[in-house]
Coordinates of C-alpha atoms in Angstrom, one line a residue:
Chain A
M19 CA 63.2 30.7 53.6
D20 CA 63.7 31.4 50.2
A21 CA 62.5 35.3 48.2
Y22 CA 59.7 33.3 45.5
R23 CA 57.8 32.4 48.7
L24 CA 57.4 35.7 50.6
I25 CA 57.0 37.4 47.3
V26 CA 54.1 34.8 46.8
Q27 CA 53.4 35.5 50.5
A28 CA 53.3 38.8 50.4
Q29 CA 51.3 39.1 47.0
S30 CA 48.6 36.9 48.8
D31 CA 48.3 38.9 51.2
Y32 CA 47.9 42.4 49.5
I33 CA 45.2 41.3 47.7
R34 CA 43.8 39.8 50.4
C35 CA 43.8 43.1 52.3
I36 CA 42.4 44.6 50.0
D37 CA 39.2 42.7 48.5
D38 CA 38.6 42.2 52.6
D39 CA 38.2 45.9 52.4
R40 CA 41.0 46.5 55.2
L41 CA 42.4 49.6 53.5
E42 CA 44.0 50.5 56.4
E43 CA 46.8 47.6 56.0
W44 CA 47.6 48.1 52.8
P45 CA 49.9 51.2 52.8
D46 CA 51.8 48.7 55.4
H47 CA 53.0 47.0 52.2
F48 CA 55.2 49.2 50.9
H49 CA 58.4 50.9 52.4
G50 CA 58.9 54.3 54.0
N51 CA 59.7 55.8 50.7
C52 CA 58.2 53.6 47.8
K53 CA 56.6 54.2 44.4
Y54 CA 52.7 53.4 43.4
V55 CA 51.4 53.9 40.0
V56 CA 48.7 53.0 38.1
T57 CA 49.2 53.2 34.1
S58 CA 48.0 51.5 31.3
A59 CA 50.1 49.5 28.7
A60 CA 49.7 52.4 26.2
N61 CA 51.5 54.9 28.6
Y62 CA 53.7 52.8 30.2
R63 CA 54.5 51.4 26.6
E64 CA 55.0 55.4 25.1
G65 CA 56.8 56.4 28.3
L66 CA 54.2 58.8 29.3
E67 CA 54.7 59.6 33.5
A68 CA 51.0 60.6 34.8
G69 CA 49.6 57.7 36.4
I70 CA 45.5 57.2 37.1
I71 CA 47.1 57.1 40.8
F72 CA 50.8 58.2 41.7
A73 CA 52.2 58.1 45.1
N74 CA 56.0 58.4 45.7
S75 CA 55.9 58.0 49.3
R76 CA 54.1 55.3 52.1
G77 CA 52.1 58.8 53.2
M78 CA 50.3 59.7 49.5
L79 CA 49.2 56.3 49.7
Q80 CA 48.0 56.5 53.5
D81 CA 45.6 59.9 52.0
R82 CA 44.3 57.2 49.0
V83 CA 42.8 55.6 51.8
S84 CA 41.8 58.9 53.8
A85 CA 40.1 60.4 51.1
L86 CA 38.5 57.1 50.1
R87 CA 37.3 56.5 53.7
D88 CA 36.1 60.0 54.3
A89 CA 36.3 62.2 51.5
N90 CA 35.5 60.6 48.4
I91 CA 31.9 59.9 47.6
Y92 CA 31.5 56.3 45.1
E93 CA 29.4 53.9 45.3
R94 CA 30.2 50.3 47.6
Q95 CA 32.3 48.5 45.7
S96 CA 34.3 45.4 46.0
Y97 CA 37.2 43.8 43.9
R98 CA 38.2 40.6 43.7
H99 CA 42.0 40.1 42.4
I100 CA 43.1 36.6 40.7
L101 CA 46.9 36.9 40.4
G102 CA 48.9 34.7 37.8
P103 CA 52.3 33.1 39.1
P104 CA 55.1 36.2 39.4
A105 CA 58.0 35.2 37.1
I106 CA 61.1 36.9 38.6
L107 CA 62.7 39.3 36.6
S108 CA 66.6 39.6 38.2
E109 CA 67.9 39.6 41.8
S110 CA 70.4 42.0 43.6
G111 CA 71.3 41.6 47.2
A112 CA 67.5 42.0 49.2
E113 CA 66.2 43.9 46.2
V114 CA 63.5 41.4 43.6
R115 CA 61.9 42.1 40.1
T116 CA 58.8 40.8 39.6
E117 CA 56.1 40.7 37.0
T118 CA 52.5 39.4 37.8
P119 CA 50.0 39.3 35.8
F120 CA 46.3 40.3 37.6
L121 CA 42.5 40.2 36.8
V122 CA 40.5 42.2 39.5
A123 CA 36.3 41.7 39.6
R124 CA 34.4 44.4 40.7
I125 CA 31.3 43.7 42.5
L126 CA 29.1 46.6 43.3
Q127 CA 26.1 47.1 46.0
D128 CA 23.4 45.9 43.7
G129 CA 25.7 42.2 42.6
D130 CA 26.1 43.3 39.1
T131 CA 29.7 41.9 39.1
D132 CA 32.3 43.1 35.9
L133 CA 35.5 42.3 34.8
F134 CA 37.1 45.4 35.9
A135 CA 40.7 45.8 34.8
T136 CA 43.0 43.2 33.9
G137 CA 47.0 43.8 33.1
R138 CA 50.5 43.2 35.6
Y139 CA 52.2 44.2 38.6
L140 CA 56.1 45.3 37.6
D141 CA 57.3 44.8 41.3
L142 CA 60.6 46.0 42.8
Y143 CA 60.6 43.8 46.1
R144 CA 62.9 44.8 49.1
I145 CA 63.1 41.9 52.1
E146 CA 64.0 42.7 55.2
D147 CA 63.4 40.4 58.2
S148 CA 61.9 37.6 56.1
R149 CA 59.2 40.1 54.7
A150 CA 58.9 41.3 50.9
K151 CA 57.5 44.7 50.9
L152 CA 57.1 47.0 48.2
Q153 CA 59.8 49.5 47.1
E154 CA 58.1 50.3 44.2
R155 CA 54.6 48.8 42.1
I156 CA 54.0 49.6 38.4
V157 CA 50.4 48.3 37.8
V158 CA 50.0 48.2 34.2
C159 CA 46.5 47.9 33.2
D160 CA 46.2 46.2 29.4
S161 CA 43.5 48.8 29.1
S162 CA 43.4 53.2 29.3
R163 CA 40.0 53.1 29.7
I164 CA 38.8 52.9 32.9
D165 CA 35.0 52.0 33.9
T166 CA 33.1 54.9 35.5
L167 CA 35.6 55.3 38.3
L168 CA 38.4 54.0 40.2
A169 CA 38.2 54.3 43.5
L170 CA 40.4 51.2 45.4
P171 CA 43.5 50.7 44.9
L172 CA 44.7 47.9 42.6
Chain B
M8 CA -5.3 73.3 26.6
D9 CA -5.5 77.0 26.4
Q10 CA -4.2 78.8 23.9
S11 CA -0.6 79.6 24.7
S12 CA 0.1 76.4 25.5
A13 CA -2.1 75.2 22.0
Q14 CA 0.7 77.9 20.3
T15 CA 3.6 76.0 21.7
T16 CA 2.2 72.9 20.7
A17 CA 2.1 74.2 17.2
H18 CA 5.0 75.7 17.1
N19 CA 7.0 72.5 17.8
S20 CA 5.5 70.5 15.3
D21 CA 6.6 67.0 17.1
P22 CA 5.1 67.9 20.5
R23 CA 8.0 65.5 22.2
Q24 CA 10.3 67.9 21.2
A25 CA 8.7 71.0 22.5
W26 CA 10.1 72.3 25.8
P27 CA 8.4 72.6 29.5
S28 CA 9.0 76.7 29.0
P29 CA 10.9 78.8 27.3
G30 CA 13.1 80.2 29.6
L31 CA 16.2 78.2 31.1
T32 CA 15.6 77.6 34.2
R33 CA 14.0 73.9 33.5
V34 CA 15.2 71.2 31.5
P35 CA 13.1 67.9 30.8
Y36 CA 14.7 64.7 31.6
R37 CA 14.0 63.4 28.2
V38 CA 16.8 64.9 26.1
F39 CA 18.8 62.3 28.1
Q40 CA 17.1 59.5 27.9
K41 CA 15.6 59.6 23.7
D42 CA 17.4 57.8 20.9
E43 CA 15.7 60.6 18.7
T44 CA 17.5 63.1 20.5
Y45 CA 20.8 61.3 20.0
E46 CA 20.5 61.0 16.1
K47 CA 20.0 64.9 16.0
E48 CA 22.3 66.0 17.8
Q49 CA 24.4 64.0 15.9
G50 CA 23.5 66.0 12.9
R51 CA 23.0 69.2 14.1
I52 CA 25.4 69.6 17.4
F53 CA 28.8 67.3 16.0
Q54 CA 28.2 67.6 12.1
G55 CA 26.6 70.9 12.7
P56 CA 28.2 75.0 12.3
L57 CA 30.4 74.1 15.3
W58 CA 33.7 73.3 16.6
H59 CA 34.9 69.8 18.2
Y60 CA 38.4 69.4 19.9
L61 CA 40.2 66.6 17.8
C62 CA 43.8 66.7 19.8
M63 CA 46.9 68.4 20.2
E64 CA 49.0 69.6 17.8
I65 CA 51.6 68.5 19.0
E66 CA 50.4 64.5 19.0
I67 CA 50.9 65.2 15.1
P68 CA 54.2 67.1 15.2
V69 CA 55.5 66.5 11.6
G70 CA 54.5 65.7 8.0
G71 CA 52.7 61.7 8.1
D72 CA 52.1 61.8 11.8
F73 CA 48.6 61.0 12.6
R74 CA 46.0 60.3 15.2
T75 CA 42.1 59.1 15.1
T76 CA 39.4 60.5 17.0
K77 CA 35.9 60.9 17.0
V78 CA 33.6 63.4 16.5
G79 CA 29.8 62.4 17.8
D80 CA 30.2 59.4 15.9
A81 CA 31.6 60.1 13.3
P82 CA 35.2 58.5 13.3
V83 CA 37.7 61.3 12.3
V84 CA 41.6 60.6 10.9
V85 CA 43.6 64.4 12.1
S86 CA 46.6 64.3 9.9
R87 CA 49.5 66.1 9.2
D88 CA 50.0 66.5 5.7
H89 CA 53.7 66.8 3.7
D90 CA 53.1 70.5 3.4
G91 CA 53.2 71.4 6.8
E92 CA 49.2 71.9 7.2
I93 CA 46.6 69.9 9.4
Y94 CA 44.2 68.3 7.7
A95 CA 41.1 65.9 9.4
F96 CA 38.6 63.8 7.5
E97 CA 35.9 61.1 8.4
N98 CA 37.8 57.8 8.6
R99 CA 34.9 56.0 6.2
C100 CA 35.9 54.9 2.7
A101 CA 34.4 56.7 0.3
H102 CA 33.9 52.9 -1.7
R103 CA 31.7 50.9 0.8
G104 CA 32.3 52.7 4.3
A105 CA 34.6 50.4 5.8
L106 CA 37.5 52.3 8.1
I107 CA 40.2 53.6 6.7
C108 CA 42.3 54.0 9.4
L109 CA 43.0 51.2 11.9
D110 CA 45.4 52.6 14.4
T111 CA 44.9 55.2 16.8
H112 CA 48.3 57.1 15.8
G113 CA 51.4 56.6 13.8
K114 CA 54.0 58.4 11.7
G115 CA 55.4 58.3 9.0
R116 CA 52.5 58.0 7.2
K117 CA 52.6 58.9 3.0
D118 CA 49.0 57.5 2.7
F119 CA 45.9 55.7 3.9
S120 CA 44.5 52.5 2.3
C121 CA 41.7 50.5 2.9
V122 CA 41.9 46.9 3.9
Y123 CA 39.2 46.1 2.4
H124 CA 39.5 46.9 -1.4
A125 CA 42.8 48.9 -0.9
W126 CA 41.0 52.1 -2.1
T127 CA 44.0 54.7 -1.2
Y128 CA 43.7 58.4 0.4
D129 CA 46.6 60.8 0.8
T130 CA 47.2 62.8 3.9
K131 CA 44.6 65.4 3.5
G132 CA 41.9 62.8 2.8
N133 CA 41.7 63.0 -1.2
L134 CA 41.1 59.7 -3.1
I135 CA 44.3 58.8 -4.6
G136 CA 44.1 54.9 -6.4
V137 CA 41.2 52.3 -6.5
A138 CA 42.4 49.0 -6.9
F139 CA 41.9 47.5 -9.9
K140 CA 40.5 51.1 -11.6
D141 CA 41.3 49.9 -14.6
G142 CA 40.0 45.7 -14.5
V143 CA 42.6 43.0 -15.3
K144 CA 43.4 41.8 -18.4
G145 CA 41.1 44.9 -20.5
K146 CA 37.9 43.1 -18.1
G147 CA 36.6 44.9 -15.3
G148 CA 37.1 48.0 -13.9
M149 CA 35.5 51.0 -13.0
P150 CA 33.0 52.9 -16.0
E151 CA 35.3 55.8 -17.7
T152 CA 32.7 58.0 -16.0
F153 CA 33.9 57.7 -12.4
K154 CA 36.3 60.3 -11.5
M155 CA 37.9 60.1 -8.0
E156 CA 37.7 63.4 -7.1
D157 CA 33.8 63.2 -6.8
H158 CA 34.3 60.5 -4.4
N159 CA 36.4 61.1 -1.1
P160 CA 35.3 60.7 2.7
R161 CA 33.8 64.4 3.9
K162 CA 36.5 66.7 5.1
L163 CA 36.3 68.4 8.2
R164 CA 37.6 72.4 8.6
V165 CA 40.0 72.7 11.0
A166 CA 41.3 75.2 13.0
T167 CA 44.5 75.8 16.0
I168 CA 44.5 77.9 18.9
N169 CA 47.3 77.6 21.1
G170 CA 48.5 74.4 19.7
L171 CA 44.4 73.1 20.2
V172 CA 43.3 71.2 16.8
F173 CA 39.4 71.8 16.5
G174 CA 37.2 70.7 13.4
S175 CA 34.0 70.8 12.0
F176 CA 31.8 69.1 9.5
S177 CA 30.5 72.3 8.6
E178 CA 30.9 74.7 5.7
E179 CA 29.0 77.3 8.1
V180 CA 30.7 77.3 10.7
P181 CA 32.2 80.7 12.0
P182 CA 35.6 81.5 11.8
I183 CA 36.9 79.8 15.5
E184 CA 37.8 83.0 17.0
E185 CA 34.7 84.5 16.4
Y186 CA 33.4 81.4 17.6
L187 CA 35.0 81.7 20.8
G188 CA 35.5 84.8 21.9
D189 CA 38.0 86.9 23.1
E190 CA 37.4 86.0 26.7
I191 CA 37.7 82.5 26.3
L192 CA 40.5 82.9 23.7
S193 CA 42.3 84.9 26.9
R194 CA 41.6 82.2 28.8
I195 CA 43.1 79.9 26.8
E196 CA 45.8 81.6 25.8
R197 CA 46.0 82.2 29.6
V198 CA 47.0 78.2 30.1
L199 CA 48.8 77.6 26.9
G200 CA 49.7 80.7 25.3
R201 CA 53.5 80.9 24.7
R202 CA 54.2 77.8 26.5
K203 CA 54.9 74.0 24.5
P204 CA 53.2 71.4 26.2
V205 CA 53.9 67.7 26.2
I206 CA 51.9 65.2 27.4
I207 CA 52.2 62.9 29.8
G208 CA 49.2 60.6 30.1
R209 CA 46.2 59.9 28.4
Y210 CA 43.4 57.6 29.9
T211 CA 39.5 57.5 28.6
Q212 CA 37.0 57.4 31.5
V213 CA 33.6 55.5 30.3
L214 CA 30.8 57.3 31.7
P215 CA 27.6 55.2 32.3
N216 CA 25.3 58.8 31.3
N217 CA 24.4 60.9 28.4
W218 CA 27.2 63.1 27.5
K219 CA 24.4 66.2 28.3
L220 CA 24.8 65.2 32.2
Y221 CA 28.4 65.6 32.3
M222 CA 28.7 68.9 30.7
E223 CA 26.3 70.0 33.0
N224 CA 28.0 69.3 35.5
V225 CA 31.7 70.1 34.2
K226 CA 30.0 74.6 34.2
D227 CA 27.9 73.2 37.8
S228 CA 30.4 75.5 39.7
Y229 CA 27.4 75.1 42.5
H230 CA 28.6 72.1 43.2
A231 CA 31.9 71.7 43.4
S232 CA 32.2 72.2 47.2
I233 CA 29.9 70.5 48.4
L234 CA 30.0 66.8 46.6
H235 CA 34.5 67.0 46.3
L236 CA 35.1 67.7 49.9
F237 CA 38.7 66.6 48.9
F238 CA 38.3 70.1 46.9
T239 CA 36.9 72.5 49.6
T240 CA 38.7 70.9 53.0
F241 CA 41.7 72.3 51.3
E242 CA 40.4 75.4 50.9
L243 CA 41.6 74.3 46.7
N244 CA 37.9 75.9 46.0
R245 CA 35.8 77.4 48.8
L246 CA 32.8 79.2 47.2
S247 CA 33.0 82.3 49.6
Q248 CA 37.0 82.2 47.8
K249 CA 37.9 85.4 45.5
G250 CA 36.8 83.7 42.1
A251 CA 33.7 84.2 39.2
I252 CA 32.1 82.5 36.0
I253 CA 32.2 84.1 33.0
V254 CA 29.7 83.0 30.7
D255 CA 30.0 83.8 26.8
A256 CA 26.9 85.5 24.7
S257 CA 26.5 82.3 22.4
G258 CA 26.0 80.3 26.5
G259 CA 27.8 77.9 25.1
H260 CA 31.6 78.5 26.8
H261 CA 31.8 79.2 30.2
V262 CA 35.3 79.4 32.6
S263 CA 35.0 79.3 36.1
Y264 CA 38.1 80.2 38.3
S265 CA 39.7 81.2 41.5
Q266 CA 42.6 82.6 43.4
I267 CA 43.1 81.4 47.0
D268 CA 42.3 84.6 49.3
P269 CA 44.8 84.1 52.5
D270 CA 43.0 86.5 54.0
A271 CA 39.7 85.1 54.1
G272 CA 38.2 82.8 57.2
K273 CA 36.3 80.2 57.5
S274 CA 33.2 81.3 56.4
E275 CA 29.7 81.0 58.6
E276 CA 27.6 80.0 55.4
Y277 CA 29.7 76.8 55.2
A278 CA 28.5 76.4 58.9
K279 CA 24.9 77.3 58.5
Q280 CA 24.5 74.9 55.9
Q281 CA 26.4 71.4 58.1
L282 CA 27.8 70.4 55.0
R283 CA 29.9 67.8 54.7
S284 CA 32.6 70.1 53.5
E285 CA 33.0 71.1 57.3
S286 CA 34.7 67.7 58.3
E287 CA 38.4 67.5 59.5
Y288 CA 40.3 65.8 57.2
K289 CA 44.5 66.0 57.0
L290 CA 47.1 64.9 54.8
A291 CA 49.9 62.8 56.4
D292 CA 51.9 63.6 53.0
P293 CA 50.9 67.4 51.8
S294 CA 53.7 67.5 49.2
L295 CA 50.5 67.0 47.1
L296 CA 49.2 70.3 47.5
Q297 CA 52.8 72.3 47.4
G298 CA 52.4 73.3 43.9
F299 CA 53.8 76.7 42.7
D300 CA 52.1 80.3 41.3
D301 CA 52.3 78.5 37.2
Y302 CA 51.0 81.8 35.6
G303 CA 52.3 84.0 38.3
D304 CA 48.3 85.7 38.4
G305 CA 46.8 83.6 41.2
V306 CA 44.7 82.1 39.8
T307 CA 44.5 78.3 41.2
L308 CA 41.6 76.7 39.5
Q309 CA 40.7 77.5 36.0
I310 CA 38.0 75.3 34.1
L311 CA 37.1 76.2 30.5
S312 CA 34.4 74.6 28.6
V313 CA 34.1 75.0 24.6
F314 CA 30.0 74.3 23.3
P315 CA 29.8 71.5 22.8
T316 CA 32.3 69.2 24.4
F317 CA 35.7 70.5 25.2
V318 CA 37.0 71.5 28.5
L319 CA 40.5 73.1 29.4
Q320 CA 40.8 72.8 32.7
Q321 CA 44.0 74.1 35.1
I322 CA 43.5 72.7 38.8
Q323 CA 46.9 74.3 40.5
N324 CA 49.5 72.6 38.3
A325 CA 47.2 70.1 36.8
I326 CA 46.6 70.9 33.3
A327 CA 44.9 68.6 30.9
V328 CA 42.3 69.1 28.3
R329 CA 39.6 66.7 28.0
Q330 CA 37.5 65.6 25.5
I331 CA 34.2 64.3 25.5
V332 CA 32.8 62.0 23.0
P333 CA 29.1 60.4 23.2
R334 CA 29.1 56.5 22.7
G335 CA 25.1 55.9 22.9
V336 CA 22.6 58.0 24.6
A337 CA 23.7 56.8 28.3
R338 CA 27.0 56.2 27.8
T339 CA 29.8 58.2 26.9
D340 CA 33.6 58.3 26.5
L341 CA 35.4 61.4 28.5
N342 CA 39.0 61.4 27.1
W343 CA 41.8 63.0 29.6
T344 CA 45.1 64.1 28.2
Y345 CA 47.2 64.9 30.6
L346 CA 49.7 68.0 29.8
A347 CA 52.7 69.9 31.0
F348 CA 55.6 71.9 29.5
A349 CA 58.9 71.7 28.1
D350 CA 60.4 73.8 30.3
D351 CA 59.1 72.5 33.2
T352 CA 62.1 71.8 36.1
P353 CA 62.3 68.1 37.0
E354 CA 60.8 69.4 40.3
Q355 CA 58.3 71.1 38.9
R356 CA 56.9 68.1 36.8
M357 CA 57.5 66.0 39.8
V358 CA 54.3 68.3 41.6
R359 CA 52.2 67.4 37.9
L360 CA 52.8 63.7 38.5
K361 CA 51.4 64.0 42.1
Q362 CA 48.4 66.2 41.7
A363 CA 47.7 64.5 38.4
N364 CA 45.9 62.5 41.5
L365 CA 43.1 65.2 42.1
V366 CA 41.7 65.0 38.9
G367 CA 41.2 61.7 36.0
P368 CA 39.3 58.5 36.7
A369 CA 41.0 58.3 40.3
G370 CA 41.0 62.0 40.9
Y371 CA 40.5 62.9 44.6
I372 CA 38.1 66.1 43.3
S373 CA 36.8 64.6 39.9
M374 CA 36.0 60.7 41.1
E375 CA 32.7 61.7 41.5
D376 CA 32.1 63.1 38.6
G377 CA 32.7 59.8 36.7
C378 CA 29.7 58.8 39.2
V379 CA 27.1 61.6 39.3
G380 CA 26.1 61.4 36.1
G381 CA 25.0 57.9 36.0
F382 CA 23.0 58.9 39.5
V383 CA 21.3 61.0 37.6
Q384 CA 20.9 59.0 35.1
R385 CA 19.4 56.4 36.7
G386 CA 17.5 59.1 38.6
I387 CA 15.1 59.6 35.9
A388 CA 14.9 56.6 34.3
G389 CA 10.8 56.5 35.3
A390 CA 10.8 60.4 35.0
S391 CA 10.6 61.4 31.0
N392 CA 8.3 64.1 31.6
E393 CA 9.7 65.4 34.7
E394 CA 11.8 68.3 34.1
A395 CA 15.4 69.4 36.1
V396 CA 15.4 73.1 37.9
L397 CA 17.9 75.0 37.2
E398 CA 17.1 79.1 39.7
M399 CA 20.8 79.1 41.6
G400 CA 22.0 82.5 41.3
G401 CA 18.3 83.3 39.4
A402 CA 17.2 82.6 35.6
L403 CA 20.0 83.9 33.5
A404 CA 22.9 82.6 31.1
E405 CA 25.2 85.8 32.5
S406 CA 28.4 85.9 34.1
S407 CA 28.1 86.2 37.5
E408 CA 31.1 87.2 40.4
S409 CA 29.2 84.7 42.9
R410 CA 29.5 81.1 41.7
V411 CA 26.7 80.5 44.1
T412 CA 24.8 80.3 40.5
E413 CA 23.5 77.7 38.0
A414 CA 24.4 80.7 35.3
S415 CA 26.6 79.0 32.7
V416 CA 24.5 75.3 33.1
R417 CA 21.7 77.7 31.5
G418 CA 24.1 78.5 29.2
F419 CA 24.9 75.0 28.4
W420 CA 21.1 75.0 27.3
K421 CA 20.8 77.8 25.8
A422 CA 23.3 77.4 22.9
Y423 CA 22.4 73.8 23.0
R424 CA 18.4 74.7 21.6
T425 CA 20.1 77.6 19.6
H426 CA 21.5 74.5 17.9
M427 CA 18.5 72.2 18.4
G428 CA 16.1 74.2 17.2
I429 CA 14.6 73.9 19.9

């Protein structure tokens, strides 16, 4: 199967896992020594490294899920991710760099639905055993403003 | 009506402004809800004799650098002039009121020119040019009586403390050292003194609540180990730890700090209360909490607030400043600026990046603070005539070795009422 199709499949699986509230499966979309950062366009442009979320291991992603499930307090909510098609930026062996635009609507328990975030995924996929997994995902939100809080991952 | 309440009513010409009791243990919910309170705050608090955080000095290091910010509703330009000094002025053209500067920040400015009619200001905020001032071909133009020096945007007084730039619209504001007092100054010095900070991130959290609900939350050491499970379970902040609250004489500024006490076992008080805080929780990647002693004093947490709207935070190695900007009665911008230091080793810098997960809009221990103010704002929606209760730790607003207290919240209201005259 070609890389493009594997990546489209991986991205669809990724957003369905979050939007369907199967967060425990979310870290499986990453390699063990992965990097996952949620930042903003302004911070990214200026080279400011601190993210809204910053993880450099799959363990940290698992901890994010445990904290959301067991520790943090926030109102029940869900996302609906809508992705544009990924642009392949470069390919080198099993590694593929892509950029993918996203829109995320947030639905609160009372039904209020807002456009919560827009931006792009800057991804480095590594394909192993016919599966594209994330070595790196930098979530660059277009805005630096976050309404109330960012609980579920983007 | 009994005599004492009649006197109270007479004392407060507007009964809606009357405080329900002379002490500090009650707060009427209407102060979080009413337009007239918000408007009065803009004058008395945000343009009154108080200091407001504007930016970090390192954000405008050389002449021609600037940032725009807000003091309450008022937009403000903070500018480093070519004389090396920092100036701040209202971002409002003296002509017809348009914004003078549309950018959030920039470098190399010689002047600021309003886009509307090209009235131009130098980097100190002085009007230096009016387009077509002398008319065209002898016709039109400003009258001879018009003097540019009489038409400047309002200028702010500016003061810097350990690289923090503060400003005030008021000429009556006391010198900042006097305003803060020695205890608060020394605790700012502890975090920022003799070190060169660098900015590593900026985010804004839009809070669905009145600005004062966030400031109460910052000053509330009582909630920290109850609402924030992450904090407590990892013994970053247990009320039984060593620590204290400092409340300054005005009541408005505070410091809450704690030190991990390795000898302290699990506290019986927690078990008795059956709080959520007792639940088991383990990290898959504990490197998140493997920090270093930044200051060599074992203090793992220091939250410092400067009345009315500034917070300096050290939570382990996560250093940040927070600026609170009201955006309406029930909406507040919380501007986070994450800091590191220029002399960090790469390993120390990585610790700061990881521990930034503790704070901010997705912070393990500050996420809840983003929503709990909204829970209050919604909870009190039909209760303008009811009051909050602030009796934990007594009725005073003074320093305390116990953090099971609302002393610094009471302090906030003490300072607030002084400035508001209520």
